[in-house]
Amino acid sequence: MFKELNPLLHSELRLAVMSVLLGVESADFVFLRQQTGATAGNLSVQLDKLARAGYIEIEKSFRGKMPCTVCRITDVGRDAFAEYVEALQTYIKR
Amino acid sequence: MEERKLDAQESIELITRMIRNTRQRLERHSGRPFLIWGYTTVAVSLLNYALNIVGADPAWSLSWFLIPVLGILLMRLFPEKKSSEPRTEIDRIVSALWLVCSLTLIPIFLSSFLHGLSYRPSLFALITLVMSIGTAATGLIVRSKVYSAAGFFAMAGSALFALYDFHLAQIARTAPIDASLLNNEILIFAAIFIVMMVIPGHIINYRTRHEK
């Protein structure tokens, strides 16, 4: 039986962001843009969606005079990611 | 990258690629702390060597405590340049390792303060051992041959203090030894720190600059 894939994670950009954040303590917006190759606008929208679901925390501050957005994965996000990978395996095994 | 639906295989490939890319950051940008602590230790060692040569008051040996003071001050004055690179699990492990090494130095410094000059040779060896463990372990964790080699070389070098003591004991059998010969242990200590921290720090910084 196929398990249902979490629609919030089953999107290229959001899944890429979650995969990056899984391996680091935190990452800033510039790094996430570099890693995913996404546009600033699109990345910003997807980060907001992940934050609203409680999967990531977003901290906005200033580094000197430059605005700095730092994201980190939450425990809820980690659990959701683990469930997503588990569900993914039911598709791969067949 | 768009908000595109993926099939299962694409999802797995994307997750694998992103995690691999993020973990590629290893030895970069790690030269500065080694240079700061390396140069500080060498400078304070040479200062103490010079003070002993000119026969300064023994109270001047308290200047050894300038190492942590100057080191912390310089680390604050010249912090790592902030980049957009994230702090990874490897960064956290290396920081924790050096925290443990630094805390180990506190009882060693206290011993040197309480025991005085009679325990000095073993204290040099102890400090060298602790710092070489930190350097070698950092090298293994961040997969840097430079730091690993420097750490293990310094670890072996810590035996030089015992060998030098043995050499002095041999001389003392036939003739009274000059107290200034003990002073040479400071030079061994400084030389080990040059090999363990200063040279690797410069190599890593050179590589980092030329990678950009």
XYZ file of C-alpha atoms in Angstrom, chain B:
212
model
C 14.183 25.376 -8.801
C 10.404 25.652 -8.996
C 7.417 24.477 -6.990
C 7.252 21.317 -9.083
C 5.898 17.934 -8.013
C 8.497 15.196 -8.052
C 8.283 11.465 -8.491
C 9.683 9.251 -5.704
C 13.025 8.646 -7.400
C 13.546 12.375 -8.084
C 12.739 13.153 -4.444
C 15.357 10.720 -3.167
C 17.958 12.083 -5.595
C 17.197 15.670 -4.585
C 17.488 14.899 -0.849
C 20.788 13.053 -1.391
C 22.252 15.843 -3.535
C 21.315 18.630 -1.120
C 22.686 16.823 1.948
C 25.930 16.004 0.092
C 26.442 19.605 -1.083
C 25.895 20.989 2.415
C 28.420 18.626 3.980
C 31.211 19.516 1.572
C 32.278 22.408 3.789
C 35.146 20.963 5.774
C 38.532 22.582 6.372
C 37.781 25.993 4.861
C 38.067 29.199 6.947
C 39.650 27.395 9.889
C 43.153 28.904 9.710
C 42.621 32.051 11.759
C 42.171 30.542 15.272
C 45.280 28.414 14.713
C 47.309 31.483 13.708
C 46.074 33.565 16.653
C 46.758 30.906 19.309
C 49.945 29.738 17.592
C 51.534 33.191 17.296
C 50.393 34.196 20.807
C 51.957 31.096 22.362
C 55.192 31.491 20.403
C 55.448 35.218 21.249
C 54.835 34.721 24.987
C 57.263 31.764 25.032
C 60.018 33.842 23.421
C 59.275 36.692 25.840
C 59.764 34.317 28.779
C 62.911 32.900 27.196
C 64.327 36.413 26.859
C 63.316 37.321 30.435
C 65.084 34.224 31.764
C 68.206 35.023 29.717
C 68.454 38.548 31.125
C 67.828 37.195 34.634
C 64.545 38.938 35.258
C 62.702 38.469 38.550
C 60.961 35.018 38.691
C 57.660 36.838 39.208
C 57.841 37.657 35.497
C 56.988 34.010 34.781
C 53.408 35.063 35.531
C 53.550 36.508 32.025
C 52.756 32.949 30.788
C 49.191 33.780 31.744
C 49.229 36.341 28.940
C 48.593 33.436 26.522
C 44.898 32.974 27.373
C 44.365 36.704 27.913
C 45.940 37.760 24.599
C 44.467 34.775 22.731
C 40.899 35.528 23.800
C 41.400 39.248 23.135
C 42.774 38.646 19.619
C 39.991 36.162 18.828
C 37.523 38.926 19.720
C 39.392 41.570 17.732
C 39.824 39.383 14.644
C 36.773 37.118 14.463
C 36.133 34.840 11.473
C 34.619 36.770 8.605
C 30.874 36.259 8.601
C 29.888 34.449 5.440
C 26.603 33.035 4.261
C 27.867 29.524 4.978
C 25.848 27.737 7.632
C 27.087 26.255 10.849
C 27.201 22.528 10.338
C 27.326 19.586 12.724
C 31.064 19.363 11.977
C 31.543 22.982 13.171
C 29.698 22.126 16.377
C 31.824 19.017 16.993
C 35.102 20.905 16.383
C 33.965 23.744 18.710
C 33.053 21.229 21.420
C 36.422 19.502 21.032
C 38.352 22.770 21.485
C 36.160 23.747 24.433
C 37.184 20.494 26.152
C 40.873 21.060 25.258
C 40.706 24.645 26.577
C 39.070 23.548 29.827
C 41.780 20.893 30.237
C 44.359 23.682 30.165
C 42.841 25.330 33.261
C 44.037 22.653 35.755
C 47.354 22.547 33.882
C 47.795 26.307 34.259
C 46.733 26.030 37.922
C 49.337 23.296 38.439
C 52.023 25.469 36.907
C 50.963 28.314 39.179
C 50.941 26.181 42.332
C 53.916 23.913 41.643
C 56.265 26.500 40.248
C 59.394 25.891 38.217
C 60.148 22.398 39.540
C 57.295 20.913 37.476
C 57.827 23.078 34.426
C 59.156 20.437 31.987
C 56.225 18.057 32.450
C 53.825 21.003 32.198
C 55.232 21.944 28.797
C 54.758 18.343 27.673
C 51.201 18.262 29.062
C 50.188 21.495 27.330
C 51.747 20.288 24.065
C 49.934 16.948 24.354
C 46.524 18.524 24.969
C 46.899 20.953 22.069
C 48.247 18.259 19.740
C 45.259 16.032 20.574
C 42.977 18.960 19.650
C 44.844 19.618 16.411
C 45.052 15.978 15.302
C 41.396 15.317 16.169
C 40.336 18.491 14.302
C 42.305 17.246 11.282
C 40.613 13.851 11.377
C 37.138 15.351 11.840
C 37.433 17.923 9.032
C 39.499 15.487 6.906
C 42.485 17.824 6.727
C 45.810 16.110 6.165
C 47.632 19.310 7.172
C 46.070 19.495 10.644
C 46.248 15.730 11.182
C 49.937 15.600 10.281
C 50.738 18.689 12.386
C 48.824 17.278 15.377
C 50.501 13.873 15.278
C 53.911 15.460 14.696
C 53.416 17.663 17.773
C 52.193 14.657 19.761
C 55.472 12.899 18.986
C 57.300 16.177 19.678
C 55.959 16.273 23.245
C 58.370 13.409 23.996
C 61.255 15.814 23.266
C 60.858 17.358 26.719
C 61.506 14.021 28.420
C 64.416 13.308 26.055
C 65.926 16.721 26.772
C 65.525 16.124 30.530
C 67.295 12.808 30.128
C 70.076 14.562 28.199
C 70.477 17.153 30.994
C 70.534 14.379 33.615
C 73.387 12.720 31.691
C 75.363 15.981 31.663
C 74.666 16.520 35.379
C 76.386 13.217 36.177
C 79.770 14.573 35.183
C 79.465 18.307 35.781
C 77.079 20.820 37.328
C 74.662 22.016 34.654
C 74.000 25.604 33.811
C 70.429 26.600 34.753
C 70.132 28.353 31.415
C 70.096 24.924 29.720
C 66.637 24.337 31.235
C 65.567 27.474 29.453
C 65.984 25.710 26.097
C 62.792 23.772 26.807
C 60.921 26.999 26.095
C 62.470 27.015 22.623
C 61.339 23.402 22.044
C 57.843 24.428 23.192
C 57.778 27.409 20.797
C 59.120 25.316 17.896
C 56.399 22.692 18.392
C 53.714 25.397 18.334
C 55.140 26.816 15.101
C 54.877 23.388 13.457
C 51.524 22.512 15.064
C 49.592 25.772 14.633
C 51.392 28.573 12.782
C 52.481 26.683 9.639
C 49.194 24.730 9.211
C 47.192 27.936 9.814
C 49.065 29.700 7.003
C 48.686 26.710 4.656
C 44.917 26.496 5.240
C 44.469 30.275 4.839
C 46.509 30.208 1.609
C 44.346 27.379 0.256
C 41.136 29.163 1.267
C 42.227 32.387 -0.479
C 43.156 30.536 -3.678
C 39.915 28.506 -3.746
C 37.828 31.666 -4.182
